[in-house]
mmCIF file of C-alpha atoms in Angstrom:
data_model
loop_
_atom_site.group_PDB
_atom_site.id
_atom_site.type_symbol
_atom_site.label_atom_id
_atom_site.label_comp_id
_atom_site.label_asym_id
_atom_site.label_seq_id
_atom_site.Cartn_x
_atom_site.Cartn_y
_atom_site.Cartn_z
ATOM 1 C CA UNK A 279 -33.210 -30.083 -24.030
ATOM 2 C CA UNK A 280 -33.333 -27.032 -26.285
ATOM 3 C CA UNK A 281 -34.939 -24.797 -23.656
ATOM 4 C CA UNK A 282 -32.267 -25.685 -21.117
ATOM 5 C CA UNK A 283 -29.436 -24.964 -23.568
ATOM 6 C CA UNK A 284 -31.059 -21.660 -24.547
ATOM 7 C CA UNK A 285 -31.393 -20.643 -20.871
ATOM 8 C CA UNK A 286 -27.760 -21.586 -20.181
ATOM 9 C CA UNK A 287 -26.578 -19.596 -23.200
ATOM 10 C CA UNK A 288 -28.551 -16.507 -22.140
ATOM 11 C CA UNK A 289 -27.119 -16.759 -18.617
ATOM 12 C CA UNK A 290 -23.595 -17.031 -20.023
ATOM 13 C CA UNK A 291 -24.103 -13.973 -22.279
ATOM 14 C CA UNK A 292 -25.557 -11.961 -19.398
ATOM 15 C CA UNK A 293 -22.569 -12.852 -17.226
ATOM 16 C CA UNK A 294 -20.143 -11.992 -20.014
ATOM 17 C CA UNK A 295 -21.749 -8.588 -20.643
ATOM 18 C CA UNK A 296 -21.846 -7.784 -16.948
ATOM 19 C CA UNK A 297 -18.223 -8.808 -16.556
ATOM 20 C CA UNK A 298 -17.213 -6.694 -19.530
ATOM 21 C CA UNK A 299 -18.925 -3.622 -18.089
ATOM 22 C CA UNK A 300 -17.301 -4.197 -14.712
ATOM 23 C CA UNK A 301 -13.782 -5.147 -15.747
ATOM 24 C CA UNK A 302 -12.950 -3.575 -19.070
ATOM 25 C CA UNK A 303 -15.062 -0.419 -19.156
ATOM 26 C CA UNK A 304 -14.283 2.217 -16.506
ATOM 27 C CA UNK A 305 -17.259 3.414 -14.477
ATOM 28 C CA UNK A 306 -18.493 6.940 -14.930
ATOM 29 C CA UNK A 307 -16.528 8.991 -12.435
ATOM 30 C CA UNK A 308 -15.273 12.506 -12.048
ATOM 31 C CA UNK A 309 -13.584 13.542 -15.247
ATOM 32 C CA UNK A 310 -14.138 10.308 -17.227
ATOM 33 C CA UNK A 311 -14.979 11.922 -20.543
ATOM 34 C CA UNK A 312 -14.457 10.861 -24.100
ATOM 35 C CA UNK A 313 -11.775 13.401 -24.872
ATOM 36 C CA UNK A 314 -8.702 14.083 -22.769
ATOM 37 C CA UNK A 315 -8.731 17.713 -23.865
ATOM 38 C CA UNK A 316 -12.276 18.066 -22.539
ATOM 39 C CA UNK A 317 -11.458 16.244 -19.331
ATOM 40 C CA UNK A 318 -8.624 18.503 -18.148
ATOM 41 C CA UNK A 319 -9.744 21.532 -16.185
ATOM 42 C CA UNK A 320 -7.020 24.195 -16.268
ATOM 43 C CA UNK A 321 -6.054 26.457 -13.400
ATOM 44 C CA UNK A 322 -8.179 29.425 -12.376
ATOM 45 C CA UNK A 323 -8.955 31.738 -15.246
ATOM 46 C CA UNK A 324 -8.293 29.093 -17.929
ATOM 47 C CA UNK A 325 -11.896 28.139 -18.613
ATOM 48 C CA UNK A 326 -15.084 29.842 -19.720
ATOM 49 C CA UNK A 327 -17.302 27.257 -18.034
ATOM 50 C CA UNK A 328 -19.752 28.378 -15.392
ATOM 51 C CA UNK A 329 -18.222 27.786 -11.939
ATOM 52 C CA UNK A 330 -19.659 27.112 -8.499
ATOM 53 C CA UNK A 331 -18.162 28.657 -5.401
ATOM 54 C CA UNK A 332 -18.292 26.273 -2.440
ATOM 55 C CA UNK A 333 -16.471 27.829 0.524
ATOM 56 C CA UNK A 334 -13.077 28.484 -1.088
ATOM 57 C CA UNK A 335 -12.634 26.082 -4.020
ATOM 58 C CA UNK A 336 -14.219 26.828 -7.382
ATOM 59 C CA UNK A 337 -14.938 23.991 -9.828
ATOM 60 C CA UNK A 338 -17.042 23.534 -12.936
ATOM 61 C CA UNK A 339 -20.674 22.446 -12.889
ATOM 62 C CA UNK A 340 -19.742 19.092 -14.441
ATOM 63 C CA UNK A 341 -17.153 18.281 -11.787
ATOM 64 C CA UNK A 342 -19.405 19.383 -8.948
ATOM 65 C CA UNK A 343 -22.054 16.985 -10.253
ATOM 66 C CA UNK A 344 -19.513 14.162 -10.503
ATOM 67 C CA UNK A 345 -17.681 14.416 -7.170
ATOM 68 C CA UNK A 346 -20.533 15.849 -5.099
ATOM 69 C CA UNK A 347 -20.640 18.656 -2.519
ATOM 70 C CA UNK A 348 -19.427 16.430 0.338
ATOM 71 C CA UNK A 349 -16.104 15.691 -1.350
ATOM 72 C CA UNK A 350 -15.716 19.328 -2.357
ATOM 73 C CA UNK A 351 -16.371 20.428 1.215
ATOM 74 C CA UNK A 352 -13.782 17.949 2.537
ATOM 75 C CA UNK A 353 -11.087 19.201 0.160
ATOM 76 C CA UNK A 354 -11.983 22.841 0.890
ATOM 77 C CA UNK A 355 -11.588 22.216 4.621
ATOM 78 C CA UNK A 356 -7.909 21.424 4.046
ATOM 79 C CA UNK A 357 -6.972 23.357 0.910
ATOM 80 C CA UNK A 358 -8.064 26.936 0.341
ATOM 81 C CA UNK A 359 -8.114 28.585 -3.031
ATOM 82 C CA UNK A 360 -5.224 31.007 -2.804
ATOM 83 C CA UNK A 361 -5.359 33.211 -5.935
ATOM 84 C CA UNK A 362 -2.770 32.088 -8.461
ATOM 85 C CA UNK A 363 -1.367 29.452 -6.089
ATOM 86 C CA UNK A 364 -3.953 26.636 -6.249
ATOM 87 C CA UNK A 365 -4.207 24.381 -9.297
ATOM 88 C CA UNK A 366 -7.479 22.458 -9.621
ATOM 89 C CA UNK A 367 -7.297 19.865 -12.381
ATOM 90 C CA UNK A 368 -9.032 16.694 -13.581
ATOM 91 C CA UNK A 369 -6.531 14.579 -15.485
ATOM 92 C CA UNK A 370 -4.946 11.136 -15.844
ATOM 93 C CA UNK A 371 -1.720 12.149 -17.603
ATOM 94 C CA UNK A 372 1.394 13.518 -15.945
ATOM 95 C CA UNK A 373 1.987 15.784 -18.960
ATOM 96 C CA UNK A 374 -0.800 18.059 -17.744
ATOM 97 C CA UNK A 375 1.041 18.378 -14.429
ATOM 98 C CA UNK A 376 4.590 18.603 -15.807
ATOM 99 C CA UNK A 377 3.555 21.280 -18.323
ATOM 100 C CA UNK A 378 2.603 23.669 -15.514
ATOM 101 C CA UNK A 379 5.162 26.427 -14.773
ATOM 102 C CA UNK A 380 7.654 25.915 -11.962
ATOM 103 C CA UNK A 381 7.446 27.937 -8.747
ATOM 104 C CA UNK A 382 3.845 29.040 -9.213
ATOM 105 C CA UNK A 383 1.539 26.607 -7.426
ATOM 106 C CA UNK A 384 1.729 25.656 -3.751
ATOM 107 C CA UNK A 385 -1.403 23.461 -3.857
ATOM 108 C CA UNK A 386 -2.585 20.950 -6.456
ATOM 109 C CA UNK A 387 -6.012 19.288 -6.437
ATOM 110 C CA UNK A 388 -6.596 16.444 -8.911
ATOM 111 C CA UNK A 389 -10.228 15.339 -9.007
ATOM 112 C CA UNK A 390 -9.672 12.304 -11.238
ATOM 113 C CA UNK A 391 -9.233 8.901 -9.609
ATOM 114 C CA UNK A 392 -5.688 7.574 -9.429
ATOM 115 C CA UNK A 393 -7.162 4.225 -10.551
ATOM 116 C CA UNK A 394 -7.201 5.514 -14.141
ATOM 117 C CA UNK A 395 -3.619 6.832 -14.173
ATOM 118 C CA UNK A 396 -1.345 4.556 -16.221
ATOM 119 C CA UNK A 397 1.889 5.412 -14.391
ATOM 120 C CA UNK A 398 0.775 6.404 -10.897
ATOM 121 C CA UNK A 399 4.180 7.075 -9.355
ATOM 122 C CA UNK A 400 5.398 9.124 -12.315
ATOM 123 C CA UNK A 401 2.192 11.148 -12.017
ATOM 124 C CA UNK A 402 2.741 11.781 -8.295
ATOM 125 C CA UNK A 403 6.422 12.538 -8.879
ATOM 126 C CA UNK A 404 5.369 15.233 -11.376
ATOM 127 C CA UNK A 405 3.121 16.767 -8.700
ATOM 128 C CA UNK A 406 6.026 16.675 -6.238
ATOM 129 C CA UNK A 407 8.274 18.388 -8.777
ATOM 130 C CA UNK A 408 5.874 21.278 -9.271
ATOM 131 C CA UNK A 409 5.387 21.999 -5.565
ATOM 132 C CA UNK A 410 7.622 23.747 -3.026
ATOM 133 C CA UNK A 411 8.556 22.129 0.267
ATOM 134 C CA UNK A 412 5.399 22.060 2.382
ATOM 135 C CA UNK A 413 3.113 22.216 -0.657
ATOM 136 C CA UNK A 414 -0.256 20.428 -0.449
ATOM 137 C CA UNK A 415 -2.059 18.006 -2.737
ATOM 138 C CA UNK A 416 -5.523 16.445 -2.734
ATOM 139 C CA UNK A 417 -6.096 13.198 -4.641
ATOM 140 C CA UNK A 418 -8.737 10.485 -4.692
ATOM 141 C CA UNK A 419 -8.988 6.788 -5.575
ATOM 142 C CA UNK A 420 -11.265 3.803 -5.185
ATOM 143 C CA UNK A 421 -9.834 1.192 -2.812
ATOM 144 C CA UNK A 422 -10.121 -2.541 -3.457
ATOM 145 C CA UNK A 423 -12.626 -2.927 -0.612
ATOM 146 C CA UNK A 424 -14.763 -0.121 -1.981
ATOM 147 C CA UNK A 425 -14.633 -1.756 -5.403
ATOM 148 C CA UNK A 426 -15.710 -5.112 -3.986
ATOM 149 C CA UNK A 427 -18.632 -3.511 -2.180
ATOM 150 C CA UNK A 428 -19.677 -1.671 -5.343
ATOM 151 C CA UNK A 429 -19.631 -4.821 -7.507
ATOM 152 C CA UNK A 430 -21.546 -6.899 -4.961
ATOM 153 C CA UNK A 431 -24.241 -4.235 -4.696
ATOM 154 C CA UNK A 432 -24.403 -3.641 -8.456
ATOM 155 C CA UNK A 433 -25.417 -7.193 -9.505
ATOM 156 C CA UNK A 434 -27.975 -9.745 -8.254
ATOM 157 C CA UNK A 435 -27.004 -12.291 -5.576
ATOM 158 C CA UNK A 436 -24.839 -15.215 -6.772
ATOM 159 C CA UNK A 437 -24.173 -13.467 -10.090
ATOM 160 C CA UNK A 438 -22.394 -10.680 -8.182
ATOM 161 C CA UNK A 439 -19.881 -13.129 -6.685
ATOM 162 C CA UNK A 440 -19.245 -14.668 -10.122
ATOM 163 C CA UNK A 441 -18.553 -11.184 -11.493
ATOM 164 C CA UNK A 442 -16.324 -10.341 -8.532
ATOM 165 C CA UNK A 443 -14.371 -13.602 -8.920
ATOM 166 C CA UNK A 444 -13.545 -12.789 -12.560
ATOM 167 C CA UNK A 445 -12.804 -9.185 -11.641
ATOM 168 C CA UNK A 446 -10.417 -10.305 -8.879
ATOM 169 C CA UNK A 447 -8.669 -12.719 -11.253
ATOM 170 C CA UNK A 448 -8.119 -10.141 -13.986
ATOM 171 C CA UNK A 449 -7.497 -7.076 -11.831
ATOM 172 C CA UNK A 450 -5.575 -8.527 -8.897
ATOM 173 C CA UNK A 451 -3.962 -11.790 -9.997
ATOM 174 C CA UNK A 452 -3.001 -11.077 -13.625
ATOM 175 C CA UNK A 453 -0.908 -7.933 -12.902
ATOM 176 C CA UNK A 454 1.248 -9.955 -10.477
ATOM 177 C CA UNK A 455 2.202 -12.535 -13.118
ATOM 178 C CA UNK A 456 4.882 -11.535 -15.704
ATOM 179 C CA UNK A 457 2.889 -12.708 -18.739
ATOM 180 C CA UNK A 458 -0.440 -11.763 -17.185
ATOM 181 C CA UNK A 459 0.764 -8.218 -16.560
ATOM 182 C CA UNK A 460 1.221 -7.627 -20.303
ATOM 183 C CA UNK A 461 -2.218 -9.043 -21.039
ATOM 184 C CA UNK A 462 -3.771 -6.937 -18.291
ATOM 185 C CA UNK A 463 -2.384 -3.628 -19.544
ATOM 186 C CA UNK A 464 -3.246 -4.562 -23.158
ATOM 187 C CA UNK A 465 -6.879 -5.147 -22.195
ATOM 188 C CA UNK A 466 -7.326 -2.265 -19.761
ATOM 189 C CA UNK A 467 -4.712 0.298 -20.896
ATOM 190 C CA UNK A 468 -4.086 0.845 -17.179
ATOM 191 C CA UNK A 469 -7.569 2.230 -16.563
ATOM 192 C CA UNK A 470 -9.857 1.271 -13.709
ATOM 193 C CA UNK A 471 -7.053 -0.547 -11.902
ATOM 194 C CA UNK A 472 -7.558 -1.943 -8.410
ATOM 195 C CA UNK A 473 -5.464 -0.574 -5.550
ATOM 196 C CA UNK A 474 -5.660 -1.213 -1.829
ATOM 197 C CA UNK A 475 -5.761 1.592 0.707
ATOM 198 C CA UNK A 476 -2.226 0.671 1.772
ATOM 199 C CA UNK A 477 -0.939 0.861 -1.802
ATOM 200 C CA UNK A 478 -2.566 4.250 -2.433
ATOM 201 C CA UNK A 479 -1.109 5.787 0.720
ATOM 202 C CA UNK A 480 2.214 3.986 0.261
ATOM 203 C CA UNK A 481 2.640 5.338 -3.266
ATOM 204 C CA UNK A 482 2.066 8.864 -1.969
ATOM 205 C CA UNK A 483 4.688 8.409 0.768
ATOM 206 C CA UNK A 484 7.169 6.889 -1.686
ATOM 207 C CA UNK A 485 6.800 9.990 -3.872
ATOM 208 C CA UNK A 486 7.863 12.378 -1.127
ATOM 209 C CA UNK A 487 4.524 13.171 0.533
ATOM 210 C CA UNK A 488 3.349 12.838 4.131
ATOM 211 C CA UNK A 489 -0.291 11.882 4.706
ATOM 212 C CA UNK A 490 -2.148 14.592 6.618
ATOM 213 C CA UNK A 491 -5.707 13.320 6.384
ATOM 214 C CA UNK A 492 -7.837 10.698 4.627
ATOM 215 C CA UNK A 493 -11.562 10.136 4.387
ATOM 216 C CA UNK A 494 -13.911 7.795 2.523
ATOM 217 C CA UNK A 495 -16.621 9.687 0.655
ATOM 218 C CA UNK A 496 -19.211 8.048 -1.596
ATOM 219 C CA UNK A 497 -17.120 5.150 -2.846
ATOM 220 C CA UNK A 498 -13.772 6.925 -3.059
ATOM 221 C CA UNK A 499 -10.887 7.552 -0.665
ATOM 222 C CA UNK A 500 -9.851 11.221 -0.579
ATOM 223 C CA UNK A 501 -6.374 12.027 0.719
ATOM 224 C CA UNK A 502 -4.698 15.279 1.729
ATOM 225 C CA UNK A 503 -0.897 15.078 1.680
ATOM 226 C CA UNK A 504 2.048 17.448 2.096
ATOM 227 C CA UNK A 505 5.361 17.490 0.250
ATOM 228 C CA UNK A 506 8.104 16.779 2.776
ATOM 229 C CA UNK A 507 10.932 15.610 0.534
ATOM 230 C CA UNK A 508 11.969 14.243 -2.868
ATOM 231 C CA UNK A 509 10.504 10.997 -4.281
ATOM 232 C CA UNK A 510 12.240 7.712 -3.500
ATOM 233 C CA UNK A 511 12.370 6.815 -7.228
ATOM 234 C CA UNK A 512 12.126 3.096 -6.488
ATOM 235 C CA UNK A 513 12.745 1.465 -9.875
ATOM 236 C CA UNK A 514 12.630 -2.055 -8.390
ATOM 237 C CA UNK A 515 9.107 -1.947 -6.955
ATOM 238 C CA UNK A 516 7.337 -5.261 -7.483
ATOM 239 C CA UNK A 517 3.842 -6.680 -7.181
ATOM 240 C CA UNK A 518 5.053 -10.265 -7.131
ATOM 241 C CA UNK A 519 4.942 -12.737 -4.236
ATOM 242 C CA UNK A 520 8.735 -12.723 -3.751
ATOM 243 C CA UNK A 521 10.209 -9.498 -2.331
ATOM 244 C CA UNK A 522 13.276 -8.164 -0.596
ATOM 245 C CA UNK A 523 13.289 -5.521 2.129
ATOM 246 C CA UNK A 524 15.987 -3.167 3.377
ATOM 247 C CA UNK A 525 17.059 -4.116 6.891
ATOM 248 C CA UNK A 526 19.822 -2.957 9.255
ATOM 249 C CA UNK A 527 22.595 -5.557 9.456
ATOM 250 C CA UNK A 528 25.903 -5.934 11.232
ATOM 251 C CA UNK A 529 27.914 -2.722 11.369
ATOM 252 C CA UNK A 530 24.720 -0.809 10.461
ATOM 253 C CA UNK A 531 25.122 -1.995 6.880
ATOM 254 C CA UNK A 532 21.827 -2.159 5.003
ATOM 255 C CA UNK A 533 21.081 -5.652 3.689
ATOM 256 C CA UNK A 534 18.316 -7.020 1.444
ATOM 257 C CA UNK A 535 16.250 -9.546 3.402
ATOM 258 C CA UNK A 536 14.251 -11.936 1.210
ATOM 259 C CA UNK A 537 10.673 -12.843 2.122
ATOM 260 C CA UNK A 538 7.364 -13.860 0.637
ATOM 261 C CA UNK A 539 5.038 -10.892 0.349
ATOM 262 C CA UNK A 540 2.531 -10.592 3.200
ATOM 263 C CA UNK A 541 1.679 -6.910 2.745
ATOM 264 C CA UNK A 542 0.174 -4.842 -0.037
ATOM 265 C CA UNK A 543 2.639 -3.181 -2.462
ATOM 266 C CA UNK A 544 4.351 0.007 -1.213
ATOM 267 C CA UNK A 545 3.411 -0.826 2.396
ATOM 268 C CA UNK A 546 7.009 -0.421 3.516
ATOM 269 C CA UNK A 547 6.744 3.344 2.934
ATOM 270 C CA UNK A 548 3.834 3.533 5.380
ATOM 271 C CA UNK A 549 5.617 2.341 8.514
ATOM 272 C CA UNK A 550 5.900 5.775 10.097
ATOM 273 C CA UNK A 551 2.305 6.736 9.279
ATOM 274 C CA UNK A 552 0.831 3.453 10.514
ATOM 275 C CA UNK A 553 2.972 3.494 13.665
ATOM 276 C CA UNK A 554 1.837 7.041 14.510
ATOM 277 C CA UNK A 555 -1.846 6.232 14.013
ATOM 278 C CA UNK A 556 -2.126 2.704 15.431
ATOM 279 C CA UNK A 557 -1.307 1.236 18.829
ATOM 280 C CA UNK A 558 0.950 -1.779 19.359
ATOM 281 C CA UNK A 559 -0.451 -5.173 20.306
ATOM 282 C CA UNK A 560 1.232 -7.973 22.235
ATOM 283 C CA UNK A 561 4.546 -8.906 20.706
ATOM 284 C CA UNK A 562 5.320 -5.359 19.579
ATOM 285 C CA UNK A 563 3.436 -5.639 16.274
ATOM 286 C CA UNK A 564 1.112 -2.904 15.000
ATOM 287 C CA UNK A 565 -2.498 -3.559 15.969
ATOM 288 C CA UNK A 566 -5.057 -3.951 13.147
ATOM 289 C CA UNK A 567 -2.393 -3.445 10.488
ATOM 290 C CA UNK A 568 -4.372 -2.987 7.262
ATOM 291 C CA UNK A 569 -1.189 -3.347 5.230
ATOM 292 C CA UNK A 570 -1.203 -7.123 5.783
ATOM 293 C CA UNK A 571 -3.152 -9.138 3.197
ATOM 294 C CA UNK A 572 -5.466 -12.037 4.033
ATOM 295 C CA UNK A 573 -3.032 -14.508 2.467
ATOM 296 C CA UNK A 574 -0.206 -12.764 4.326
ATOM 297 C CA UNK A 575 -1.803 -13.424 7.709
ATOM 298 C CA UNK A 576 -2.029 -17.123 6.884
ATOM 299 C CA UNK A 577 1.597 -17.284 5.713
ATOM 300 C CA UNK A 578 2.768 -15.575 8.894
ATOM 301 C CA UNK A 579 0.923 -18.106 11.029
ATOM 302 C CA UNK A 580 2.721 -21.033 9.375
ATOM 303 C CA UNK A 581 6.103 -19.274 9.001
ATOM 304 C CA UNK A 582 6.005 -19.511 5.222
ATOM 305 C CA UNK A 583 6.763 -15.806 4.740
ATOM 306 C CA UNK A 584 10.233 -16.121 6.330
ATOM 307 C CA UNK A 585 11.344 -19.197 4.389
ATOM 308 C CA UNK A 586 13.259 -17.187 1.712
ATOM 309 C CA UNK A 587 15.440 -15.721 4.487
ATOM 310 C CA UNK A 588 17.433 -18.948 4.198
ATOM 311 C CA UNK A 589 19.026 -17.216 1.176
ATOM 312 C CA UNK A 590 20.394 -14.543 3.529
ATOM 313 C CA UNK A 591 21.639 -17.280 5.868
ATOM 314 C CA UNK A 592 23.548 -18.974 3.032
ATOM 315 C CA UNK A 593 24.981 -15.629 1.910
ATOM 316 C CA UNK A 594 26.318 -14.986 5.420
ATOM 317 C CA UNK A 595 24.166 -11.899 6.066
ATOM 318 C CA UNK A 596 22.171 -13.627 8.816
ATOM 319 C CA UNK A 597 22.956 -16.291 11.386
ATOM 320 C CA UNK A 598 20.626 -18.982 12.726
ATOM 321 C CA UNK A 599 19.937 -17.338 16.119
ATOM 322 C CA UNK A 600 20.071 -13.588 16.606
ATOM 323 C CA UNK A 601 18.049 -10.422 17.016
ATOM 324 C CA UNK A 602 15.435 -9.833 14.323
ATOM 325 C CA UNK A 603 16.629 -7.750 11.322
ATOM 326 C CA UNK A 604 14.825 -4.408 11.602
ATOM 327 C CA UNK A 605 13.775 -1.733 9.141
ATOM 328 C CA UNK A 606 15.400 1.672 9.568
ATOM 329 C CA UNK A 607 12.178 3.023 11.110
ATOM 330 C CA UNK A 608 12.018 0.401 13.861
ATOM 331 C CA UNK A 609 15.781 0.533 14.388
ATOM 332 C CA UNK A 610 15.447 4.264 15.118
ATOM 333 C CA UNK A 611 12.946 3.519 17.905
ATOM 334 C CA UNK A 612 15.736 1.899 19.942
ATOM 335 C CA UNK A 613 17.990 3.866 22.277
ATOM 336 C CA UNK A 614 21.503 4.686 21.007
ATOM 337 C CA UNK A 615 22.890 2.163 23.487
ATOM 338 C CA UNK A 616 20.708 -0.665 22.118
ATOM 339 C CA UNK A 617 21.439 0.356 18.528
ATOM 340 C CA UNK A 618 25.161 0.045 19.246
ATOM 341 C CA UNK A 619 24.670 -3.387 20.835
ATOM 342 C CA UNK A 620 22.538 -4.640 17.932
ATOM 343 C CA UNK A 621 24.993 -3.782 15.161
ATOM 344 C CA UNK A 622 27.889 -5.607 16.833
ATOM 345 C CA UNK A 623 26.582 -8.954 15.543
ATOM 346 C CA UNK A 624 24.553 -10.310 12.631
ATOM 347 C CA UNK A 625 20.766 -10.489 12.881
ATOM 348 C CA UNK A 626 19.259 -13.961 13.004
ATOM 349 C CA UNK A 627 16.519 -16.184 11.607
ATOM 350 C CA UNK A 628 15.336 -17.225 15.085
ATOM 351 C CA UNK A 629 15.123 -14.162 17.354
ATOM 352 C CA UNK A 630 15.189 -14.261 21.182
ATOM 353 C CA UNK A 631 11.539 -13.198 21.030
ATOM 354 C CA UNK A 632 10.487 -16.842 20.627
ATOM 355 C CA UNK A 633 12.548 -17.908 23.629
ATOM 356 C CA UNK A 634 11.295 -15.231 26.054
ATOM 357 C CA UNK A 635 7.849 -14.484 24.532
ATOM 358 C CA UNK A 636 7.760 -10.785 25.557
ATOM 359 C CA UNK A 637 4.455 -8.908 25.206
ATOM 360 C CA UNK A 638 5.365 -5.212 24.981
ATOM 361 C CA UNK A 639 7.951 -3.248 23.041
ATOM 362 C CA UNK A 640 9.862 -2.525 26.256
ATOM 363 C CA UNK A 641 9.923 -6.243 27.093
ATOM 364 C CA UNK A 642 11.162 -7.052 23.576
ATOM 365 C CA UNK A 643 14.037 -4.585 23.981
ATOM 366 C CA UNK A 644 14.935 -6.060 27.371
ATOM 367 C CA UNK A 645 14.798 -9.603 25.948
ATOM 368 C CA UNK A 646 17.201 -8.624 23.176
ATOM 369 C CA UNK A 647 19.491 -6.911 25.656
ATOM 370 C CA UNK A 648 19.791 -10.095 27.751
ATOM 371 C CA UNK A 649 20.489 -12.166 24.652
ATOM 372 C CA UNK A 650 23.137 -9.775 23.276
ATOM 373 C CA UNK A 651 24.935 -9.516 26.619
ATOM 374 C CA UNK A 652 24.975 -13.316 27.016
ATOM 375 C CA UNK A 653 26.024 -13.783 23.397
ATOM 376 C CA UNK A 654 29.039 -11.529 23.891
ATOM 377 C CA UNK A 655 30.278 -13.748 26.741
ATOM 378 C CA UNK A 656 29.446 -17.173 25.285
ATOM 379 C CA UNK A 657 28.230 -17.080 21.638
ATOM 380 C CA UNK A 658 27.856 -20.807 20.930
ATOM 381 C CA UNK A 659 26.238 -21.852 24.211
ATOM 382 C CA UNK A 660 23.913 -18.843 24.195
ATOM 383 C CA UNK A 661 22.698 -19.551 20.638
ATOM 384 C CA UNK A 662 22.138 -23.233 21.437
ATOM 385 C CA UNK A 663 20.184 -22.409 24.582
ATOM 386 C CA UNK A 664 17.990 -19.851 22.836
ATOM 387 C CA UNK A 665 17.462 -22.099 19.800
ATOM 388 C CA UNK A 666 16.129 -25.065 21.788
ATOM 389 C CA UNK A 667 14.010 -22.828 24.013
ATOM 390 C CA UNK A 668 12.495 -21.175 20.926
ATOM 391 C CA UNK A 669 11.984 -24.597 19.320
ATOM 392 C CA UNK A 670 10.049 -25.768 22.395
ATOM 393 C CA UNK A 671 7.837 -22.654 22.420
ATOM 394 C CA UNK A 672 7.100 -22.905 18.704
ATOM 395 C CA UNK A 673 6.321 -26.641 18.657
ATOM 396 C CA UNK A 674 4.648 -27.182 22.031
ATOM 397 C CA UNK A 675 3.374 -23.737 23.031
ATOM 398 C CA UNK A 676 2.297 -22.795 19.506
ATOM 399 C CA UNK A 677 4.233 -19.530 19.458
ATOM 400 C CA UNK A 678 3.623 -17.835 16.110
ATOM 401 C CA UNK A 679 4.614 -14.711 14.192
ATOM 402 C CA UNK A 680 2.064 -11.899 14.188
#
């Protein structure tokens, strides 16, 4: 009837307007102003605005209202306002960083969310370039989990999940598709993008920073980081489902191992940080690894993530049975003796882990040692024995990748 059609149309328009406000229009946050020139707060002495002094950092009234005293206190606890050495800015463009003089600032605080920066890595690289070794930065961003929580609380039940579904499709799925990526940046101009905690921290590490501290404050993640080297300048970074990772091969030659993505983008740069701050679970994997996506956990359970490694097998970089190809970080955890033993032969698709089922890192190392020593004496028989033992454990004992 007419009343039913009218009600349906009103519901559709309400959903469309809510979706538009959530997806295409950035929320009001620190520094989101109509004019870029008004949004950028220059270094000390470059503004006539009234300032507030909170411990050691001074910011304008507008910014204090936007970020709140708790965030200001957190930043001030880690970065003091050294006269002439601390740059406090609120910007989304790397030009406002790159235009600062060289050799002046040892600390940079950007109070604008990284979510609204069009080229995040270029922006962070500019900060790295303007700081000396050991220089400090403070940045903030909204993580994908914080965004989900905000959307679900912002709208009524049922409607909130409809809004979130569209938001997830446009913000998370579209950028990972070649054609969708162009549409996404045309619609959003790179503003209000969605980033996971792992991606935010990983981007910082890839740009030459070491994470010193992180804290969630009122819907944003604030991070204190220190410059410890030059940026990696990774021009081949990808968001897609198909990736390749640098692994140590025979003769310590670095090879590209192909896999389906199971972790958030830039997670590979976080290995050291995650390893230092998380314990290891059974099997030698990092416990509660937030870098792994929900879909990634499922793919690891059914071995789908390692299927592309067949490409490496065909190319002769891997063999069927052998020690697992390791990243440089994990390779460095081994003793020099074990490193020397590992690089004498090619890594393999089926590691001795699935034959021996070790539970600790030390047991994994000992399992690999036994395999490598046996393989040196009798390569064919050793590989056959380990293959069928691993096959039995996988099929009948349900051994799975973590």
